[in-house]
Amino acid sequence: MNKIMKIFTIWFVFAMIISCKNFAADKDIKQNAEGKIKGFLDKILDPVKDKIASNGPKVDELVKKLQEEEKELMQGDDPDNGVINPPPVLPASDHDNTPVPAVKVAEQNGGQQKEQAKESEAKVEEEKVEDKKEKQDSEKGKVEEKKEEQNKEEQKKKQEEAKAKEAKEKEAKEKQKRQQAESERRAREEKQRQEQEEVERKAEEEREREEAERKAKDKIKDLVDKIAKINGDIDDIKGEKSVGATKVKNKVTGPVYDDFVDGENSIRKTWGNGDLEEDEEDSELGKVLKELSDSRDKLRNKLNVGNQAYDGYTEPPLKENVNVNDIKDDLEKVKSGLEKVKSYLEDNSKFEEIKGYIEESNDDYE
C-alpha cells in the first residue's frame, strides 16, 4: 500500500497542475489557484527538496525506485491487485463542461494530502534515522578498522618481539655452543698435555729403570769379577807351601775387607744405606756377608805376629811368612763365603732386591 500511496501522490500533483490550467475561468481564479497550489506544493515538497539537497544520490535512487514501482503498478503487478486509474483528462474547452475550480479539488483531497505530507515527513525522518545509522555504522566501521589496525600493529609488535627473543635465544645458544666448544678444546688440549706428560714421565721412568738396571748389572759384574780374582789368588796361594803374610793381605783379606765386608765403600756398609750390616739376621745377603766377614777376620789374625787380633786402635805387625797349611782352612772358608756372595749376586730372582740396594746406596758406582 505504501507504493500505491506514493504513486497516487505523484499523480495527484500532476492532476492538480493540469486542472488549474484547464479550468481557470479568469485570471484572478487562475492566479489564486496557482498561488494556493504552489503554496501547498511548497509546503509538501520543501522538506523533500531539503532532503534531496543533502542526500542527492539517495534521492535519485528513491525516485528511480518509485518510477519502477509505478511502472509495475500500471502493468497490474501491485501486490494487492489494485488498479490505479490515471488522472482524469479534463476537457480543453471551457464550453464542453462546467469548470471545477482547483481549490475545491484540493479541499476535497485535503485529508489525503495531509496524510501524504505526514508520510513524507515520516519518510524524511526515516531517511534521517537511516543516515544516522549509516553514520554510526561508518563510525563503528572506522573504530573497528582502527581497532583492527591496532591489533595488526600489536600483532606485528609481538612478532617482532618474538623474532627478537628468538634471535636472542639463538645468540645465547650459539654463545653457549662456542663456550662449550672452547671448553672441549681446552679439555682436549689439557688431556693431550697430560697424556704427553704421562708419556714423557713413563719414558723418564723407563730411562731411569734402564739406567738403574745398567748400574745394577755393572755393579754385579764388577763384584763377580772381583770374587773371581780373589778366589783365583786363593787357589794360587793354596798351591804354595809358604807365602808372605803381606801377599795374603794384599791378595785376599784386603780386597774382601774393602769391597765386601767392613771397608768404607764395601757393599755391606753402603748397600741399603748400611742396612745390611744392621739387618744381618733378617737379610739373606746380610747373613752371607757377616759369615764372610768372620772368616776374613780369622784369616787376617793368623797373618799377625802371635796371631793377635786387631783391637780397633793399633794394628799388630804382620808375620814375614806364613805356612800355607796353617791358613788353608781359613782360605777355603773365605773362598766359600765369596762363592755364596757370588751365587746371591747372580740369582736373577734377587735382581730387583739387589737393584734396590744399589739405588739406596750412598756410593757412586759409575
CSV table of C-alpha atoms in Angstrom, one decimal:
chain,number,residue,atom,x,y,z
A,1,MET,CA,0.0,0.0,0.0
A,2,ASN,CA,2.9,2.3,0.6
A,3,LYS,CA,3.9,2.0,-3.1
A,4,ILE,CA,0.3,2.9,-4.1
A,5,MET,CA,0.2,5.9,-1.9
A,6,LYS,CA,3.5,7.2,-3.2
A,7,ILE,CA,2.4,6.9,-6.8
A,8,PHE,CA,-1.0,8.3,-6.0
A,9,THR,CA,0.6,11.4,-4.5
A,10,ILE,CA,2.7,11.9,-7.7
A,11,TRP,CA,-0.3,11.6,-10.0
A,12,PHE,CA,-2.4,13.8,-7.7
A,13,VAL,CA,0.2,16.6,-8.0
A,14,PHE,CA,0.2,16.3,-11.8
A,15,ALA,CA,-3.7,16.3,-11.9
A,16,MET,CA,-3.8,19.5,-9.8
A,17,ILE,CA,-1.5,21.3,-12.2
A,18,ILE,CA,-3.4,20.2,-15.2
A,19,SER,CA,-6.8,21.1,-13.6
A,20,CYS,CA,-5.6,24.5,-12.8
A,21,LYS,CA,-4.6,25.2,-16.4
A,22,ASN,CA,-7.8,23.8,-17.9
A,23,PHE,CA,-10.5,25.1,-15.6
A,24,ALA,CA,-9.2,28.5,-14.6
A,25,ALA,CA,-12.1,30.8,-15.9
A,26,ASP,CA,-10.4,34.0,-15.4
A,27,LYS,CA,-7.1,35.5,-14.4
A,28,ASP,CA,-7.9,36.0,-10.7
A,29,ILE,CA,-9.2,32.5,-10.2
A,30,LYS,CA,-6.2,31.1,-12.1
A,31,GLN,CA,-3.7,33.2,-10.1
A,32,ASN,CA,-5.5,32.4,-6.9
A,33,ALA,CA,-5.5,28.7,-7.6
A,34,GLU,CA,-1.9,28.7,-8.8
A,35,GLY,CA,-0.8,30.5,-5.6
A,36,LYS,CA,-2.6,28.1,-3.3
A,37,ILE,CA,-1.4,25.1,-5.2
A,38,LYS,CA,2.1,26.4,-5.3
A,39,GLY,CA,2.0,27.2,-1.5
A,40,PHE,CA,0.6,23.8,-0.9
A,41,LEU,CA,3.2,22.1,-3.0
A,42,ASP,CA,6.0,24.1,-1.5
A,43,LYS,CA,4.7,23.1,1.9
A,44,ILE,CA,4.7,19.5,0.9
A,45,LEU,CA,7.9,19.4,-1.2
A,46,ASP,CA,10.2,21.8,0.8
A,47,PRO,CA,11.3,19.1,3.2
A,48,VAL,CA,11.7,16.8,0.3
A,49,LYS,CA,13.8,19.4,-1.5
A,50,ASP,CA,15.9,19.9,1.6
A,51,LYS,CA,16.4,16.2,1.8
A,52,ILE,CA,17.2,16.0,-1.9
A,53,ALA,CA,19.8,18.7,-1.5
A,54,SER,CA,21.5,16.9,1.3
A,55,ASN,CA,21.0,13.4,0.0
A,56,GLY,CA,21.2,13.8,-3.8
A,57,PRO,CA,22.4,10.3,-4.7
A,58,LYS,CA,19.9,8.6,-2.3
A,59,VAL,CA,17.0,10.7,-3.6
A,60,ASP,CA,17.9,9.9,-7.2
A,61,GLU,CA,17.9,6.2,-6.2
A,62,LEU,CA,14.5,6.7,-4.4
A,63,VAL,CA,12.9,8.4,-7.4
A,64,LYS,CA,14.2,5.7,-9.7
A,65,LYS,CA,12.8,3.1,-7.4
A,66,LEU,CA,9.3,4.9,-7.3
A,67,GLN,CA,9.3,5.1,-11.1
A,68,GLU,CA,9.9,1.4,-11.3
A,69,GLU,CA,7.2,0.7,-8.8
A,70,GLU,CA,4.8,3.0,-10.7
A,71,LYS,CA,5.5,1.1,-13.9
A,72,GLU,CA,4.8,-2.2,-12.1
A,73,LEU,CA,1.5,-0.9,-10.8
A,74,MET,CA,0.5,0.4,-14.1
A,75,GLN,CA,1.1,-3.1,-15.5
A,76,GLY,CA,-1.1,-4.7,-12.8
A,77,ASP,CA,1.8,-6.1,-10.6
A,78,ASP,CA,0.7,-4.5,-7.4
A,79,PRO,CA,0.7,-7.0,-4.5
A,80,ASP,CA,-2.9,-6.0,-3.6
A,81,ASN,CA,-4.1,-6.3,-7.2
A,82,GLY,CA,-5.2,-2.7,-7.0
A,83,VAL,CA,-5.6,-0.7,-10.2
A,84,ILE,CA,-4.6,2.9,-10.2
A,85,ASN,CA,-6.6,4.9,-12.7
A,86,PRO,CA,-4.8,7.6,-14.5
A,87,PRO,CA,-5.8,11.1,-13.6
A,88,PRO,CA,-8.9,12.2,-15.4
A,89,VAL,CA,-8.3,14.0,-18.6
A,90,LEU,CA,-10.1,17.3,-18.4
A,91,PRO,CA,-11.6,18.9,-21.4
A,92,ALA,CA,-9.5,21.6,-23.0
A,93,SER,CA,-12.5,23.8,-23.9
A,94,ASP,CA,-14.4,25.9,-21.5
A,95,HIS,CA,-17.7,25.3,-23.3
A,96,ASP,CA,-17.8,21.5,-23.0
A,97,ASN,CA,-18.3,21.3,-19.2
A,98,THR,CA,-18.6,23.5,-16.3
A,99,PRO,CA,-15.1,24.0,-14.9
A,100,VAL,CA,-14.2,22.7,-11.5
A,101,PRO,CA,-12.0,25.0,-9.5
A,102,ALA,CA,-8.6,23.6,-8.5
A,103,VAL,CA,-9.1,24.9,-5.0
A,104,LYS,CA,-12.2,22.8,-4.5
A,105,VAL,CA,-10.3,19.7,-5.7
A,106,ALA,CA,-7.6,20.5,-3.3
A,107,GLU,CA,-10.0,20.9,-0.4
A,108,GLN,CA,-11.7,17.6,-1.2
A,109,ASN,CA,-8.4,15.8,-1.0
A,110,GLY,CA,-7.1,17.8,1.9
A,111,GLY,CA,-7.2,14.9,4.3
A,112,GLN,CA,-5.3,12.7,1.9
A,113,GLN,CA,-2.7,15.5,1.3
A,114,LYS,CA,-2.2,15.9,5.0
A,115,GLU,CA,-1.7,12.2,5.3
A,116,GLN,CA,0.7,12.2,2.4
A,117,ALA,CA,2.6,15.1,4.0
A,118,LYS,CA,2.8,13.2,7.2
A,119,GLU,CA,4.1,10.1,5.3
A,120,SER,CA,6.6,12.3,3.5
A,121,GLU,CA,7.8,13.8,6.8
A,122,ALA,CA,7.9,10.3,8.3
A,123,LYS,CA,9.9,9.2,5.2
A,124,VAL,CA,12.3,12.1,5.7
A,125,GLU,CA,12.7,11.2,9.4
A,126,GLU,CA,13.2,7.6,8.4
A,127,GLU,CA,15.9,8.7,6.0
A,128,LYS,CA,17.4,10.8,8.7
A,129,VAL,CA,17.4,7.7,11.0
A,130,GLU,CA,18.9,5.6,8.2
A,131,ASP,CA,21.6,8.3,7.6
A,132,LYS,CA,22.3,8.5,11.3
A,133,LYS,CA,22.5,4.7,11.4
A,134,GLU,CA,24.8,4.7,8.3
A,135,LYS,CA,26.9,7.4,10.0
A,136,GLN,CA,27.0,5.3,13.2
A,137,ASP,CA,27.8,2.2,11.1
A,138,SER,CA,30.5,4.3,9.4
A,139,GLU,CA,31.9,5.5,12.7
A,140,LYS,CA,31.7,2.0,14.0
A,141,GLY,CA,33.5,0.7,10.9
A,142,LYS,CA,36.2,3.3,11.4
A,143,VAL,CA,36.5,2.3,15.1
A,144,GLU,CA,36.7,-1.4,14.1
A,145,GLU,CA,39.1,-0.5,11.4
A,146,LYS,CA,41.2,1.4,13.8
A,147,LYS,CA,40.9,-1.4,16.3
A,148,GLU,CA,41.9,-3.9,13.6
A,149,GLU,CA,44.8,-1.7,12.7
A,150,GLN,CA,45.9,-1.6,16.3
A,151,ASN,CA,45.5,-5.3,16.5
A,152,LYS,CA,47.7,-5.6,13.4
A,153,GLU,CA,50.3,-3.3,15.0
A,154,GLU,CA,50.2,-5.2,18.2
A,155,GLN,CA,50.5,-8.5,16.3
A,156,LYS,CA,53.4,-7.0,14.3
A,157,LYS,CA,55.0,-5.8,17.5
A,158,LYS,CA,54.5,-9.2,19.1
A,159,GLN,CA,56.0,-10.9,16.0
A,160,GLU,CA,59.0,-8.5,16.1
A,161,GLU,CA,59.4,-9.2,19.9
A,162,ALA,CA,59.2,-12.9,19.2
A,163,LYS,CA,61.7,-12.6,16.5
A,164,ALA,CA,64.0,-10.6,18.7
A,165,LYS,CA,63.5,-13.1,21.5
A,166,GLU,CA,64.2,-15.9,19.1
A,167,ALA,CA,67.3,-14.2,17.8
A,168,LYS,CA,68.5,-13.5,21.4
A,169,GLU,CA,67.9,-17.1,22.4
A,170,LYS,CA,69.7,-18.2,19.2
A,171,GLU,CA,72.6,-16.0,20.0
A,172,ALA,CA,72.7,-17.4,23.6
A,173,LYS,CA,72.7,-20.9,22.3
A,174,GLU,CA,75.4,-20.0,19.8
A,175,LYS,CA,77.4,-18.4,22.6
A,176,GLN,CA,76.9,-21.5,24.8
A,177,LYS,CA,77.9,-23.7,21.9
A,178,ARG,CA,81.0,-21.6,21.3
A,179,GLN,CA,81.8,-21.7,25.0
A,180,GLN,CA,81.3,-25.5,25.1
A,181,ALA,CA,83.4,-25.9,22.0
A,182,GLU,CA,86.1,-23.8,23.7
A,183,SER,CA,85.8,-25.8,26.9
A,184,GLU,CA,86.0,-29.0,25.0
A,185,ARG,CA,89.1,-27.7,23.0
A,186,ARG,CA,90.8,-26.8,26.3
A,187,ALA,CA,89.9,-30.1,27.8
A,188,ARG,CA,91.3,-31.9,24.7
A,189,GLU,CA,94.5,-29.8,24.9
A,190,GLU,CA,94.8,-30.5,28.7
A,191,LYS,CA,94.2,-34.2,28.1
A,192,GLN,CA,96.8,-34.2,25.3
A,193,ARG,CA,99.2,-32.3,27.6
A,194,GLN,CA,98.6,-34.7,30.4
A,195,GLU,CA,99.0,-37.7,28.0
A,196,GLN,CA,102.2,-36.2,26.7
A,197,GLU,CA,103.4,-35.6,30.2
A,198,GLU,CA,102.5,-39.2,31.1
A,199,VAL,CA,104.3,-40.4,28.0
A,200,GLU,CA,107.4,-38.3,29.0
A,201,ARG,CA,107.1,-39.5,32.6
A,202,LYS,CA,106.9,-43.1,31.6
A,203,ALA,CA,109.8,-42.6,29.2
A,204,GLU,CA,111.8,-41.0,32.0
A,205,GLU,CA,110.8,-43.8,34.4
A,206,GLU,CA,111.8,-46.3,31.7
A,207,ARG,CA,115.1,-44.5,31.2
A,208,GLU,CA,115.7,-44.4,34.9
A,209,ARG,CA,114.7,-48.0,35.2
A,210,GLU,CA,117.0,-49.0,32.4
A,211,GLU,CA,119.8,-46.8,33.9
A,212,ALA,CA,119.2,-48.5,37.3
A,213,GLU,CA,119.3,-51.9,35.7
A,214,ARG,CA,122.5,-51.0,33.9
A,215,LYS,CA,124.1,-49.7,37.1
A,216,ALA,CA,123.0,-52.8,39.0
A,217,LYS,CA,124.2,-55.2,36.3
A,218,ASP,CA,127.5,-53.3,36.0
A,219,LYS,CA,128.0,-53.4,39.8
A,220,ILE,CA,127.1,-57.1,40.0
A,221,LYS,CA,129.5,-57.9,37.2
A,222,ASP,CA,132.3,-55.8,38.9
A,223,LEU,CA,131.7,-57.7,42.2
A,224,VAL,CA,131.6,-61.1,40.5
A,225,ASP,CA,134.8,-60.3,38.6
A,226,LYS,CA,136.5,-59.3,41.9
A,227,ILE,CA,135.3,-62.5,43.6
A,228,ALA,CA,136.7,-64.5,40.7
A,229,LYS,CA,140.0,-62.6,41.1
A,230,ILE,CA,140.2,-63.2,44.8
A,231,ASN,CA,139.3,-66.9,44.5
A,232,GLY,CA,141.9,-67.3,41.8
A,233,ASP,CA,144.5,-65.8,44.1
A,234,ILE,CA,143.4,-68.1,46.9
A,235,ASP,CA,143.9,-71.1,44.7
A,236,ASP,CA,147.4,-69.8,43.8
A,237,ILE,CA,148.3,-69.4,47.5
A,238,LYS,CA,147.0,-72.8,48.3
A,239,GLY,CA,149.4,-74.3,45.8
A,240,GLU,CA,152.4,-73.0,47.7
A,241,LYS,CA,154.0,-74.3,50.9
A,242,SER,CA,154.9,-70.9,52.4
A,243,VAL,CA,153.6,-67.5,51.5
A,244,GLY,CA,154.3,-64.0,52.7
A,245,ALA,CA,151.8,-62.5,55.0
A,246,THR,CA,151.8,-59.3,53.0
A,247,LYS,CA,150.9,-61.2,49.9
A,248,VAL,CA,147.9,-62.9,51.5
A,249,LYS,CA,146.8,-59.5,52.9
A,250,ASN,CA,147.1,-57.8,49.5
A,251,LYS,CA,145.5,-60.6,47.5
A,252,VAL,CA,142.8,-61.9,49.8
A,253,THR,CA,142.0,-60.2,53.2
A,254,GLY,CA,142.5,-56.7,51.9
A,255,PRO,CA,140.1,-56.9,48.9
A,256,VAL,CA,137.5,-58.8,50.8
A,257,TYR,CA,137.6,-56.1,53.5
A,258,ASP,CA,137.5,-53.2,51.1
A,259,ASP,CA,134.9,-54.4,48.7
A,260,PHE,CA,132.6,-56.7,50.6
A,261,VAL,CA,132.6,-56.7,54.4
A,262,ASP,CA,133.9,-53.8,56.5
A,263,GLY,CA,135.5,-51.3,54.3
A,264,GLU,CA,134.0,-47.7,54.0
A,265,ASN,CA,132.9,-48.5,50.4
A,266,SER,CA,132.1,-52.1,50.9
A,267,ILE,CA,128.6,-53.4,49.9
A,268,ARG,CA,128.0,-54.3,53.5
A,269,LYS,CA,128.5,-50.7,54.5
A,270,THR,CA,126.9,-48.9,51.5
A,271,TRP,CA,124.1,-51.0,50.1
A,272,GLY,CA,120.7,-50.0,51.6
A,273,ASN,CA,122.5,-47.2,53.4
A,274,GLY,CA,124.2,-49.7,55.7
A,275,ASP,CA,121.1,-51.7,56.5
A,276,LEU,CA,122.9,-54.9,55.5
A,277,GLU,CA,125.1,-54.6,58.5
A,278,GLU,CA,122.3,-53.8,60.9
A,279,ASP,CA,119.8,-56.3,59.5
A,280,GLU,CA,122.2,-59.2,59.0
A,281,GLU,CA,119.8,-61.6,60.8
A,282,ASP,CA,116.8,-60.7,58.5
A,283,SER,CA,118.6,-60.3,55.2
A,284,GLU,CA,120.0,-63.2,53.2
A,285,LEU,CA,122.8,-61.1,51.8
A,286,GLY,CA,123.4,-59.6,55.2
A,287,LYS,CA,124.0,-63.1,56.7
A,288,VAL,CA,126.3,-64.2,53.9
A,289,LEU,CA,128.4,-61.0,54.3
A,290,LYS,CA,128.5,-61.5,58.1
A,291,GLU,CA,129.9,-65.0,57.7
A,292,LEU,CA,132.4,-63.8,55.1
A,293,SER,CA,133.5,-61.0,57.5
A,294,ASP,CA,134.1,-63.5,60.3
A,295,SER,CA,136.1,-65.9,58.1
A,296,ARG,CA,138.2,-63.0,56.8
A,297,ASP,CA,138.9,-61.8,60.3
A,298,LYS,CA,140.2,-65.2,61.4
A,299,LEU,CA,142.5,-65.4,58.4
A,300,ARG,CA,143.7,-61.9,59.0
A,301,ASN,CA,144.6,-62.6,62.6
A,302,LYS,CA,146.8,-65.5,61.6
A,303,LEU,CA,148.8,-63.2,59.4
A,304,ASN,CA,149.7,-61.1,62.5
A,305,VAL,CA,152.6,-61.8,64.8
A,306,GLY,CA,151.4,-64.1,67.6
A,307,ASN,CA,148.0,-64.3,65.8
A,308,GLN,CA,147.0,-61.1,67.5
A,309,ALA,CA,143.5,-59.7,66.8
A,310,TYR,CA,143.0,-56.1,65.9
A,311,ASP,CA,141.7,-54.1,68.9
A,312,GLY,CA,140.4,-51.2,66.9
A,313,TYR,CA,143.2,-48.8,67.8
A,314,THR,CA,146.6,-50.3,66.9
A,315,GLU,CA,147.1,-52.8,64.1
A,316,PRO,CA,149.5,-55.7,65.1
A,317,PRO,CA,152.6,-56.2,62.9
A,318,LEU,CA,152.5,-58.9,60.1
A,319,LYS,CA,154.5,-62.0,60.0
A,320,GLU,CA,157.2,-62.3,57.4
A,321,ASN,CA,156.0,-65.6,56.0
A,322,VAL,CA,153.1,-67.9,56.8
A,323,ASN,CA,152.9,-71.7,56.4
A,324,VAL,CA,150.1,-72.3,53.9
A,325,ASN,CA,148.9,-75.4,55.7
A,326,ASP,CA,148.2,-73.2,58.8
A,327,ILE,CA,145.9,-70.9,56.8
A,328,LYS,CA,144.5,-73.4,54.2
A,329,ASP,CA,141.2,-74.0,56.0
A,330,ASP,CA,140.7,-70.3,56.6
A,331,LEU,CA,141.4,-69.6,52.9
A,332,GLU,CA,138.7,-72.2,52.0
A,333,LYS,CA,136.2,-70.6,54.3
A,334,VAL,CA,136.8,-67.2,52.8
A,335,LYS,CA,136.6,-68.7,49.3
A,336,SER,CA,133.3,-70.4,50.2
A,337,GLY,CA,131.9,-67.2,51.6
A,338,LEU,CA,132.8,-65.4,48.4
A,339,GLU,CA,131.1,-68.1,46.4
A,340,LYS,CA,127.9,-67.6,48.4
A,341,VAL,CA,128.0,-63.9,47.7
A,342,LYS,CA,128.6,-64.7,44.0
A,343,SER,CA,125.6,-67.1,43.9
A,344,TYR,CA,123.4,-64.4,45.5
A,345,LEU,CA,124.5,-61.7,43.0
A,346,GLU,CA,123.9,-64.0,40.0
A,347,ASP,CA,120.5,-65.1,41.2
A,348,ASN,CA,118.0,-63.5,38.8
A,349,SER,CA,115.2,-63.7,41.3
A,350,LYS,CA,117.3,-61.4,43.6
A,351,PHE,CA,118.0,-58.9,40.9
A,352,GLU,CA,115.3,-56.4,41.9
A,353,GLU,CA,116.3,-56.7,45.5
A,354,ILE,CA,120.0,-56.1,44.6
A,355,LYS,CA,118.9,-53.2,42.4
A,356,GLY,CA,117.0,-51.7,45.3
A,357,TYR,CA,120.1,-52.0,47.5
A,358,ILE,CA,122.2,-50.2,44.9
A,359,GLU,CA,119.6,-47.4,44.3
A,360,GLU,CA,119.6,-46.7,48.0
A,361,SER,CA,123.4,-46.8,48.1
A,362,ASN,CA,125.4,-43.8,49.1
A,363,ASP,CA,128.2,-44.8,46.8
A,364,ASP,CA,128.7,-43.9,43.1
A,365,TYR,CA,129.3,-47.0,41.1
A,366,GLU,CA,129.7,-45.4,37.7
